[in-house]
Amino acid sequence: MSDLKEFVTRIFRSNTVEVPAHKKELFNRFIEDEQNRATIDDIIRNQNMLMARWRVEDRIADIIQQPVRILNATTGKPYEAKFDFTHLKWKDINAFEFQGLTEVGLLYDGQTKQITGTPSISGEFKIKFKFKIEGQSEASPMNEKTIGLIINPDPKTLWKNVASDKDGAYWKEDDVTVCKPINGRHLLVSSKRGRSHANVGGFREDDFGYSELSNGWGIVVVADGAGSAKYSRKGSSVACESVIRFFNTPESIESMAGFDSLVVEHNEKRSAETQKKINLFLYNNLGKAAFQAHKSLDEMAKATGTVLKDFATTLIFSLFKKYDIGYSILSFGIGDCPMALLNTKMTKVIPLNRLDVGEFGGGTRFITMPEIFTKDTFQSRLGFQLVDDFSFLILMSDGIYDPKLVVESNLADVKKWHGLISDLQGENDDKIVVVLNAENKEITTQFSNWMDFWSTGNHDDRTLAIVF
């Protein structure tokens, strides 16, 4: 009764009515009147209904105004974004639906509480989240909240593939991939124009060469034309051709024959004396081949009225030959393109050259620089290895090295090379598998497709040569 009196008293006061003390009995009889009591009950009931409606409307407004952000998506890439009602404190939502998800290739999975799918289009979208909360009647319409969703275009689709000008000076194929037998092994090599060049119709600046020599040696050459050099595309091809031509000359064939007895002697003695003989051999053969490449480029510059640095290019090459005692691996390198040898069990990697890299970039050296032949560090560019056997002999330009091996210290880490081989075998985002078997008729297609891998910020020419 006291609560009822207080309730009616508040109503009276809100209407500026005060009940004086001498009218308390009248006030009590007024409240106890059956008709008035029914009216008071109606007022209480209507007030409760009004407040319940307000709480529903207030809660709906809170949900609509609550900031909700979901992760950006990318077209063509599998997407998952958590959309957990408990985390959002939406436990009072008892009915809902999304509008606009299926149109972009997505859906909401109530079991996993995730928005999933593979977006099919890009843009900024307004997803409609329609819902009801506890307290709303079945007949009431669903409330609507707009949630923004950004679907970015696949970066790959933003790059154009403009063919290079076949009538342009020193034109060559944009992409080349081959697999050939070479001295009892097989060579798989691909050279591809980078996206940065393809986007503007530029030329492929990388190049490669290979040959099976008549004296039992196999040779593989890779060159990366300098991006700042006007005719580096020609410089790289001339450098590769020059090295191959040098080792195929009768003079070189005859000179290389002297190594056969030397390698046997060195295997028996392993002495400083035999190592000195090998170093001299490398200088007189590989050193001369490198210098011949320099001369060829110099002669071309003079013949065309240009300057030598217009043809600037890095240059690496490796020769290999099988003996009864194992394989001899010879190497030369200038620039930032690595070479490496992996043993048969893939437990050891032997880097075959040191890279010319600067602390802040710009440290790369080119075969067009005459000073490299006069420095006392030239001998360190020449290498010799004698191994029982090998699984892979690998040469690459920095278009492969930068995204796949990243830093020079990784070149001596066999696990990083395991990663590269696993990548080739299908452990990549595109699930492209290259079956490294000479009997695989699809090997060049597989390898060419793999060479198109996506790596953010790495869009240079790519050349990768694998002897297996």
Short mmCIF file of C-alpha atoms in Angstrom, two decimals:
data_model
loop_
_atom_site.label_atom_id
_atom_site.label_comp_id
_atom_site.label_asym_id
_atom_site.label_seq_id
_atom_site.Cartn_x
_atom_site.Cartn_y
_atom_site.Cartn_z
CA MET A 1 0.00 0.00 0.00
CA SER A 2 2.81 2.40 0.87
CA ASP A 3 4.42 1.84 -2.57
CA LEU A 4 1.11 2.55 -4.22
CA LYS A 5 0.70 5.75 -2.23
CA GLU A 6 4.19 6.90 -3.24
CA PHE A 7 3.45 6.12 -6.87
CA VAL A 8 0.19 8.13 -6.89
CA THR A 9 1.81 10.93 -4.88
CA ARG A 10 4.51 11.27 -7.59
CA ILE A 11 1.79 11.44 -10.25
CA PHE A 12 -0.04 14.17 -8.27
CA ARG A 13 3.15 16.15 -7.76
CA SER A 14 3.99 15.96 -11.45
CA ASN A 15 0.64 17.67 -11.92
CA THR A 16 1.33 20.23 -9.13
CA VAL A 17 -1.14 18.59 -6.74
CA GLU A 18 -0.19 18.33 -3.07
CA VAL A 19 -2.37 16.39 -0.60
CA PRO A 20 -2.51 18.27 2.71
CA ALA A 21 -2.33 16.39 6.04
CA HIS A 22 -5.98 16.89 6.89
CA LYS A 23 -6.95 15.13 3.64
CA LYS A 24 -4.88 11.97 4.14
CA GLU A 25 -7.96 9.87 4.87
CA LEU A 26 -9.58 11.16 1.69
CA PHE A 27 -6.41 10.30 -0.23
CA ASN A 28 -6.43 6.76 1.19
CA ARG A 29 -10.11 6.23 0.28
CA PHE A 30 -9.35 7.62 -3.22
CA ILE A 31 -6.59 5.08 -3.74
CA GLU A 32 -8.68 2.20 -2.37
CA ASP A 33 -11.59 2.99 -4.67
CA GLU A 34 -12.04 0.03 -7.01
CA GLN A 35 -12.39 2.11 -10.14
CA ASN A 36 -9.41 4.30 -9.23
CA ARG A 37 -7.35 1.23 -8.35
CA ALA A 38 -8.04 -0.22 -11.81
CA THR A 39 -6.96 3.07 -13.36
CA ILE A 40 -3.75 3.09 -11.32
CA ASP A 41 -3.00 -0.51 -12.44
CA ASP A 42 -3.50 0.58 -16.04
CA ILE A 43 -1.11 3.47 -15.53
CA ILE A 44 1.53 1.14 -14.03
CA ARG A 45 1.04 -1.40 -16.80
CA ASN A 46 1.27 1.25 -19.52
CA GLN A 47 4.32 2.76 -17.88
CA ASN A 48 6.06 -0.61 -17.78
CA MET A 49 5.15 -1.23 -21.41
CA LEU A 50 6.46 2.21 -22.35
CA MET A 51 9.74 1.67 -20.55
CA ALA A 52 10.14 -1.80 -22.07
CA ARG A 53 9.65 -0.30 -25.52
CA TRP A 54 12.17 2.40 -24.74
CA ARG A 55 14.75 -0.12 -23.59
CA VAL A 56 14.27 -2.08 -26.82
CA GLU A 57 14.55 1.04 -28.97
CA ASP A 58 17.54 2.27 -26.98
CA ARG A 59 19.29 -1.10 -27.34
CA ILE A 60 18.60 -1.20 -31.07
CA ALA A 61 20.06 2.27 -31.43
CA ASP A 62 23.17 1.20 -29.47
CA ILE A 63 23.75 -1.77 -31.76
CA ILE A 64 23.25 0.31 -34.90
CA GLN A 65 25.64 2.98 -33.66
CA GLN A 66 28.24 0.56 -32.29
CA PRO A 67 31.43 0.76 -34.41
CA VAL A 68 32.13 -2.61 -36.05
CA ARG A 69 35.12 -3.15 -38.31
CA ILE A 70 35.86 -6.33 -40.21
CA LEU A 71 39.12 -7.18 -41.92
CA ASN A 72 39.76 -6.04 -45.45
CA ALA A 73 39.59 -8.76 -48.08
CA THR A 74 41.36 -9.30 -51.40
CA THR A 75 39.73 -10.59 -54.56
CA GLY A 76 40.62 -14.14 -55.44
CA LYS A 77 42.11 -14.93 -52.02
CA PRO A 78 40.41 -17.10 -49.37
CA TYR A 79 38.99 -14.89 -46.64
CA GLU A 80 38.16 -15.44 -42.99
CA ALA A 81 37.02 -12.77 -40.55
CA LYS A 82 35.75 -13.37 -37.03
CA PHE A 83 32.25 -12.04 -36.40
CA ASP A 84 31.46 -13.27 -32.89
CA PHE A 85 28.24 -11.99 -31.30
CA THR A 86 29.57 -12.79 -27.82
CA HIS A 87 32.66 -10.69 -28.40
CA LEU A 88 30.46 -7.87 -29.73
CA LYS A 89 28.17 -8.23 -26.67
CA TRP A 90 25.19 -9.00 -28.86
CA LYS A 91 23.84 -11.97 -26.93
CA ASP A 92 20.37 -10.40 -26.95
CA ILE A 93 20.12 -10.67 -30.75
CA ASN A 94 17.76 -13.57 -31.45
CA ALA A 95 17.32 -13.29 -35.21
CA PHE A 96 19.57 -11.93 -37.94
CA GLU A 97 20.62 -12.10 -41.56
CA PHE A 98 23.31 -10.56 -43.77
CA GLN A 99 22.50 -8.89 -47.06
CA GLY A 100 25.26 -8.20 -49.57
CA LEU A 101 27.75 -10.91 -48.63
CA THR A 102 26.79 -13.49 -51.23
CA GLU A 103 26.95 -10.84 -53.95
CA VAL A 104 30.70 -10.46 -53.34
CA GLY A 105 31.42 -14.17 -52.84
CA LEU A 106 31.18 -14.40 -49.03
CA LEU A 107 28.88 -15.90 -46.42
CA TYR A 108 28.50 -16.05 -42.65
CA ASP A 109 29.15 -19.37 -40.93
CA GLY A 110 27.26 -19.48 -37.65
CA GLN A 111 29.18 -22.54 -36.46
CA THR A 112 32.61 -20.96 -36.75
CA LYS A 113 31.32 -17.42 -36.19
CA GLN A 114 33.22 -16.27 -39.26
CA ILE A 115 32.61 -14.53 -42.53
CA THR A 116 34.28 -16.76 -45.10
CA GLY A 117 34.66 -17.23 -48.82
CA THR A 118 36.70 -16.01 -51.76
CA PRO A 119 35.78 -12.46 -52.80
CA SER A 120 34.93 -12.18 -56.47
CA ILE A 121 34.92 -8.40 -56.93
CA SER A 122 36.75 -5.45 -55.44
CA GLY A 123 35.49 -2.17 -54.02
CA GLU A 124 33.98 -0.60 -50.91
CA PHE A 125 30.74 -2.29 -49.94
CA LYS A 126 27.98 -1.60 -47.43
CA ILE A 127 26.88 -4.91 -45.97
CA LYS A 128 23.42 -4.83 -44.40
CA PHE A 129 23.13 -6.63 -41.08
CA LYS A 130 19.43 -7.12 -40.27
CA PHE A 131 18.49 -8.21 -36.78
CA LYS A 132 15.93 -8.46 -34.00
CA ILE A 133 16.60 -8.42 -30.29
CA GLU A 134 14.84 -9.93 -27.31
CA GLY A 135 11.71 -7.95 -26.50
CA GLN A 136 10.70 -7.28 -30.09
CA SER A 137 7.49 -8.83 -31.30
CA GLU A 138 7.45 -11.36 -34.13
CA ALA A 139 5.48 -8.90 -36.23
CA SER A 140 7.96 -6.07 -35.87
CA PRO A 141 10.28 -5.45 -38.86
CA MET A 142 14.00 -6.26 -38.69
CA ASN A 143 16.38 -3.49 -37.75
CA GLU A 144 19.20 -2.61 -40.14
CA LYS A 145 22.85 -1.89 -39.40
CA THR A 146 25.35 -1.04 -42.13
CA ILE A 147 28.82 -2.57 -41.90
CA GLY A 148 31.57 -1.41 -44.23
CA LEU A 149 33.66 -3.99 -46.10
CA ILE A 150 36.67 -3.15 -48.24
CA ILE A 151 37.70 -5.73 -50.83
CA ASN A 152 41.02 -4.81 -52.38
CA PRO A 153 41.82 -5.89 -55.91
CA ASP A 154 44.39 -8.65 -56.27
CA PRO A 155 47.69 -6.77 -56.74
CA LYS A 156 48.55 -9.13 -59.58
CA THR A 157 45.64 -7.83 -61.63
CA LEU A 158 46.88 -4.25 -61.38
CA TRP A 159 50.01 -5.06 -63.39
CA LYS A 160 49.80 -4.87 -67.15
CA ASN A 161 51.64 -7.26 -69.42
CA VAL A 162 52.60 -5.10 -72.39
CA ALA A 163 54.65 -6.93 -75.01
CA SER A 164 58.08 -5.46 -75.68
CA ASP A 165 58.68 -3.74 -79.02
CA LYS A 166 59.99 -6.32 -81.47
CA ASP A 167 61.29 -3.50 -83.63
CA GLY A 168 63.21 -1.97 -80.73
CA ALA A 169 66.98 -2.10 -80.58
CA TYR A 170 68.34 -5.40 -79.24
CA TRP A 171 64.91 -6.97 -78.80
CA LYS A 172 64.74 -10.48 -77.36
CA GLU A 173 62.03 -12.80 -76.11
CA ASP A 174 60.25 -11.65 -72.95
CA ASP A 175 60.14 -15.15 -71.45
CA VAL A 176 62.31 -18.18 -72.16
CA THR A 177 62.18 -21.57 -70.43
CA VAL A 178 64.09 -24.70 -71.49
CA CYS A 179 65.03 -28.12 -70.16
CA LYS A 180 67.98 -29.84 -71.81
CA PRO A 181 70.35 -32.74 -71.10
CA ILE A 182 73.86 -31.55 -70.31
CA ASN A 183 76.83 -33.79 -69.62
CA GLY A 184 74.92 -36.61 -68.00
CA ARG A 185 72.70 -34.27 -66.00
CA HIS A 186 69.79 -32.05 -66.96
CA LEU A 187 69.49 -28.28 -67.01
CA LEU A 188 66.20 -26.54 -66.26
CA VAL A 189 66.42 -22.80 -66.78
CA SER A 190 63.94 -19.98 -67.10
CA SER A 191 64.43 -16.26 -67.66
CA LYS A 192 61.41 -14.00 -67.34
CA ARG A 193 60.83 -10.32 -67.78
CA GLY A 194 59.87 -8.75 -64.46
CA ARG A 195 56.46 -7.21 -63.83
CA SER A 196 58.01 -3.75 -63.51
CA HIS A 197 59.24 -4.05 -67.10
CA ALA A 198 56.15 -5.82 -68.44
CA ASN A 199 53.93 -3.10 -67.00
CA VAL A 200 55.45 -0.50 -69.32
CA GLY A 201 56.38 -2.71 -72.26
CA GLY A 202 60.06 -2.80 -71.29
CA PHE A 203 62.60 -5.42 -72.25
CA ARG A 204 63.95 -8.41 -70.35
CA GLU A 205 67.38 -7.43 -69.07
CA ASP A 206 68.40 -10.85 -67.68
CA ASP A 207 69.88 -13.54 -69.88
CA PHE A 208 71.49 -16.97 -69.73
CA GLY A 209 73.53 -19.40 -71.74
CA TYR A 210 74.62 -23.03 -71.55
CA SER A 211 76.68 -25.53 -73.49
CA GLU A 212 77.83 -29.11 -73.42
CA LEU A 213 81.50 -28.86 -74.32
CA SER A 214 83.33 -31.49 -76.35
CA ASN A 215 85.88 -32.02 -73.56
CA GLY A 216 83.28 -33.33 -71.10
CA TRP A 217 82.55 -30.06 -69.33
CA GLY A 218 79.12 -28.53 -69.02
CA ILE A 219 78.74 -24.80 -68.56
CA VAL A 220 75.85 -22.61 -67.38
CA VAL A 221 75.91 -18.80 -67.49
CA VAL A 222 73.53 -16.21 -66.00
CA ALA A 223 73.71 -12.43 -66.42
CA ASP A 224 71.56 -9.65 -64.98
CA GLY A 225 71.64 -6.44 -66.98
CA ALA A 226 71.80 -3.28 -64.88
CA GLY A 227 68.46 -1.51 -64.69
CA SER A 228 70.15 1.88 -65.04
CA ALA A 229 72.03 0.91 -68.21
CA LYS A 230 70.45 1.86 -71.54
CA TYR A 231 71.29 -1.37 -73.35
CA SER A 232 71.79 -3.78 -70.48
CA ARG A 233 69.49 -6.28 -72.21
CA LYS A 234 72.14 -6.58 -74.92
CA GLY A 235 74.99 -6.46 -72.42
CA SER A 236 73.66 -9.54 -70.60
CA SER A 237 73.18 -11.53 -73.80
CA VAL A 238 76.59 -10.57 -75.20
CA ALA A 239 78.28 -11.50 -71.91
CA CYS A 240 76.62 -14.93 -71.87
CA GLU A 241 77.35 -15.58 -75.56
CA SER A 242 80.96 -14.50 -75.14
CA VAL A 243 81.62 -16.90 -72.27
CA ILE A 244 80.01 -19.82 -74.10
CA ARG A 245 81.94 -18.98 -77.25
CA PHE A 246 85.22 -18.71 -75.33
CA PHE A 247 84.99 -22.19 -73.82
CA ASN A 248 84.03 -23.70 -77.17
CA THR A 249 87.16 -22.44 -78.95
CA PRO A 250 89.87 -25.02 -79.79
CA GLU A 251 92.34 -23.03 -77.66
CA SER A 252 90.11 -23.27 -74.60
CA ILE A 253 89.33 -26.94 -75.20
CA GLU A 254 93.06 -27.65 -75.31
CA SER A 255 93.81 -25.52 -72.26
CA MET A 256 91.03 -27.14 -70.21
CA ALA A 257 92.46 -30.59 -70.98
CA GLY A 258 95.31 -29.88 -68.58
CA PHE A 259 92.90 -29.85 -65.69
CA ASP A 260 92.16 -33.58 -65.93
CA SER A 261 95.53 -34.66 -64.54
CA LEU A 262 95.64 -31.68 -62.16
CA VAL A 263 92.39 -32.59 -60.43
CA VAL A 264 93.60 -36.17 -59.92
CA GLU A 265 96.87 -34.88 -58.48
CA HIS A 266 95.07 -32.49 -56.19
CA ASN A 267 92.72 -35.21 -54.97
CA GLU A 268 95.71 -37.34 -53.99
CA LYS A 269 97.84 -34.65 -52.39
CA ARG A 270 95.44 -31.92 -51.24
CA SER A 271 98.51 -29.72 -50.91
CA ALA A 272 99.17 -26.01 -51.10
CA GLU A 273 101.17 -26.68 -54.23
CA THR A 274 98.30 -28.34 -56.09
CA GLN A 275 95.91 -25.65 -54.87
CA LYS A 276 98.27 -23.04 -56.28
CA LYS A 277 98.23 -24.84 -59.64
CA ILE A 278 94.44 -24.91 -59.60
CA ASN A 279 94.27 -21.19 -58.79
CA LEU A 280 96.56 -20.47 -61.75
CA PHE A 281 94.42 -22.68 -63.97
CA LEU A 282 91.27 -20.83 -62.91
CA TYR A 283 92.90 -17.47 -63.60
CA ASN A 284 94.14 -18.54 -67.05
CA ASN A 285 90.82 -20.02 -68.10
CA LEU A 286 87.83 -18.66 -66.19
CA GLY A 287 89.56 -15.32 -65.68
CA LYS A 288 90.25 -15.05 -69.39
CA ALA A 289 86.66 -15.98 -70.21
CA ALA A 290 85.39 -13.18 -67.97
CA PHE A 291 87.84 -10.72 -69.50
CA GLN A 292 86.78 -11.80 -72.97
CA ALA A 293 83.18 -10.95 -72.05
CA HIS A 294 84.40 -7.50 -70.94
CA LYS A 295 86.28 -7.04 -74.23
CA SER A 296 83.28 -8.11 -76.30
CA LEU A 297 81.12 -5.50 -74.60
CA ASP A 298 83.81 -2.84 -75.01
CA GLU A 299 84.10 -3.60 -78.70
CA MET A 300 80.33 -3.41 -79.11
CA ALA A 301 80.20 -0.03 -77.37
CA LYS A 302 82.91 1.34 -79.68
CA ALA A 303 81.28 -0.13 -82.78
CA THR A 304 77.90 1.43 -81.94
CA GLY A 305 79.19 4.81 -80.80
CA THR A 306 77.93 4.30 -77.25
CA VAL A 307 79.70 4.00 -73.91
CA LEU A 308 80.62 0.75 -72.17
CA LYS A 309 78.45 1.39 -69.11
CA ASP A 310 75.38 1.39 -71.40
CA PHE A 311 75.86 -2.40 -71.54
CA ALA A 312 76.49 -2.92 -67.81
CA THR A 313 75.64 -6.41 -66.57
CA THR A 314 76.50 -8.82 -63.81
CA LEU A 315 77.91 -12.20 -64.81
CA ILE A 316 78.12 -15.59 -63.13
CA PHE A 317 79.01 -18.93 -64.65
CA SER A 318 79.84 -22.43 -63.52
CA LEU A 319 81.45 -25.39 -65.24
CA PHE A 320 81.10 -28.97 -64.07
CA LYS A 321 82.64 -32.27 -65.12
CA LYS A 322 82.41 -35.79 -63.80
CA TYR A 323 85.56 -37.74 -62.98
CA ASP A 324 86.02 -41.17 -61.42
CA ILE A 325 86.80 -39.37 -58.16
CA GLY A 326 83.70 -37.14 -58.30
CA TYR A 327 82.60 -33.84 -59.81
CA SER A 328 84.76 -30.78 -60.37
CA ILE A 329 82.82 -27.55 -60.08
CA LEU A 330 84.44 -24.35 -61.34
CA SER A 331 82.87 -20.91 -60.90
CA PHE A 332 83.23 -17.20 -61.55
CA GLY A 333 81.03 -14.40 -60.31
CA ILE A 334 80.70 -10.65 -60.39
CA GLY A 335 77.62 -8.86 -59.12
CA ASP A 336 74.78 -9.78 -56.82
CA CYS A 337 73.64 -13.07 -58.39
CA PRO A 338 74.38 -16.16 -56.28
CA MET A 339 75.44 -19.69 -57.20
CA ALA A 340 75.31 -22.70 -54.91
CA LEU A 341 75.91 -26.45 -54.85
CA LEU A 342 73.79 -28.85 -52.79
CA ASN A 343 75.14 -32.28 -51.89
CA THR A 344 73.25 -35.47 -52.71
CA LYS A 345 71.53 -35.76 -49.32
CA MET A 346 70.68 -32.07 -49.18
CA THR A 347 72.53 -31.79 -45.88
CA LYS A 348 75.11 -29.27 -47.03
CA VAL A 349 75.21 -26.23 -49.26
CA ILE A 350 78.34 -24.71 -50.78
CA PRO A 351 78.01 -21.09 -51.94
CA LEU A 352 80.10 -20.79 -55.10
CA ASN A 353 80.64 -17.04 -55.18
CA ARG A 354 80.69 -13.97 -52.98
CA LEU A 355 78.17 -11.27 -53.77
CA ASP A 356 79.03 -7.67 -54.60
CA VAL A 357 76.60 -5.84 -52.34
CA GLY A 358 76.92 -2.51 -50.60
CA GLU A 359 75.82 -1.69 -47.07
CA PHE A 360 73.32 0.87 -48.36
CA GLY A 361 72.79 -0.54 -51.86
CA GLY A 362 74.60 0.43 -55.02
CA GLY A 363 77.44 -1.96 -54.22
CA THR A 364 76.86 -4.19 -57.22
CA ARG A 365 79.77 -4.59 -59.63
CA PHE A 366 79.50 -5.26 -63.36
CA ILE A 367 81.63 -7.07 -65.91
CA THR A 368 81.87 -3.76 -67.78
CA MET A 369 84.02 -2.27 -65.00
CA PRO A 370 87.69 -2.60 -66.08
CA GLU A 371 89.03 -2.09 -62.58
CA ILE A 372 87.76 -5.48 -61.37
CA PHE A 373 90.45 -7.22 -63.43
CA THR A 374 93.30 -5.26 -61.86
CA LYS A 375 92.30 -5.52 -58.21
CA ASP A 376 94.00 -8.09 -56.03
CA THR A 377 90.54 -9.39 -55.06
CA PHE A 378 89.96 -10.74 -58.57
CA GLN A 379 91.21 -14.21 -57.61
CA SER A 380 88.44 -14.44 -54.99
CA ARG A 381 85.90 -14.34 -57.82
CA LEU A 382 87.22 -17.70 -59.06
CA GLY A 383 86.18 -20.93 -57.36
CA PHE A 384 86.86 -24.66 -57.38
CA GLN A 385 85.08 -27.49 -55.61
CA LEU A 386 85.66 -31.24 -55.79
CA VAL A 387 82.67 -33.24 -54.54
CA ASP A 388 81.61 -36.88 -54.69
CA ASP A 389 78.31 -35.94 -56.30
CA PHE A 390 75.58 -33.29 -56.01
CA SER A 391 71.82 -32.99 -56.10
CA PHE A 392 71.52 -29.46 -57.46
CA LEU A 393 73.78 -26.84 -58.99
CA ILE A 394 71.84 -23.58 -58.89
CA LEU A 395 72.47 -20.17 -60.45
CA MET A 396 70.04 -17.26 -60.14
CA SER A 397 69.62 -13.56 -60.71
CA ASP A 398 68.59 -11.26 -57.87
CA GLY A 399 64.99 -11.42 -59.10
CA ILE A 400 64.92 -14.88 -57.52
CA TYR A 401 67.46 -14.30 -54.76
CA ASP A 402 65.73 -11.26 -53.24
CA PRO A 403 62.29 -12.83 -52.65
CA LYS A 404 63.39 -16.40 -51.99
CA LEU A 405 66.68 -16.13 -50.05
CA VAL A 406 66.47 -12.45 -49.06
CA VAL A 407 69.88 -11.81 -47.52
CA GLU A 408 73.45 -12.97 -48.18
CA SER A 409 73.78 -14.76 -44.84
CA ASN A 410 71.01 -17.16 -45.91
CA LEU A 411 73.13 -18.47 -48.79
CA ALA A 412 75.15 -20.61 -46.38
CA ASP A 413 72.05 -21.93 -44.59
CA VAL A 414 71.05 -25.27 -46.08
CA LYS A 415 67.57 -24.93 -44.55
CA LYS A 416 66.91 -21.89 -46.73
CA TRP A 417 67.77 -23.96 -49.80
CA HIS A 418 65.49 -26.72 -48.53
CA GLY A 419 62.81 -24.05 -48.50
CA LEU A 420 63.49 -23.12 -52.11
CA ILE A 421 63.33 -26.74 -53.27
CA SER A 422 60.14 -27.31 -51.25
CA ASP A 423 58.71 -24.17 -52.82
CA LEU A 424 59.41 -25.65 -56.25
CA GLN A 425 57.77 -28.88 -55.17
CA GLY A 426 54.49 -27.14 -54.37
CA GLU A 427 54.86 -25.52 -50.96
CA ASN A 428 53.81 -22.12 -52.28
CA ASP A 429 50.70 -19.95 -52.20
CA ASP A 430 49.70 -20.94 -55.72
CA LYS A 431 50.28 -24.68 -55.09
CA ILE A 432 52.28 -24.91 -58.31
CA VAL A 433 54.35 -28.08 -58.43
CA VAL A 434 57.47 -28.48 -60.53
CA VAL A 435 58.33 -32.15 -60.87
CA LEU A 436 62.11 -32.12 -61.19
CA ASN A 437 62.31 -35.21 -63.33
CA ALA A 438 63.70 -35.26 -66.86
CA GLU A 439 60.86 -37.61 -67.86
CA ASN A 440 58.29 -34.99 -66.90
CA LYS A 441 56.90 -33.71 -70.21
CA GLU A 442 55.28 -30.73 -68.48
CA ILE A 443 58.42 -29.59 -66.70
CA THR A 444 58.99 -26.41 -68.71
CA THR A 445 55.34 -25.37 -68.41
CA GLN A 446 55.35 -26.05 -64.67
CA PHE A 447 58.61 -24.18 -64.18
CA SER A 448 57.47 -21.22 -66.27
CA ASN A 449 54.27 -20.98 -64.22
CA TRP A 450 56.20 -21.21 -60.95
CA MET A 451 58.46 -18.36 -62.06
CA ASP A 452 55.41 -16.06 -62.02
CA PHE A 453 55.11 -16.30 -58.22
CA TRP A 454 53.91 -13.19 -56.42
CA SER A 455 56.22 -11.44 -53.97
CA THR A 456 55.31 -7.97 -52.76
CA GLY A 457 57.91 -5.44 -53.83
CA ASN A 458 59.89 -7.93 -55.92
CA HIS A 459 59.08 -7.33 -59.57
CA ASP A 460 62.50 -7.48 -61.22
CA ASP A 461 63.53 -9.84 -64.02
CA ARG A 462 63.92 -13.42 -62.84
CA THR A 463 66.38 -16.03 -64.03
CA LEU A 464 66.86 -19.39 -62.36
CA ALA A 465 69.05 -22.23 -63.66
CA ILE A 466 69.05 -25.65 -62.00
CA VAL A 467 71.34 -28.53 -62.93
CA PHE A 468 69.88 -31.73 -61.48
#
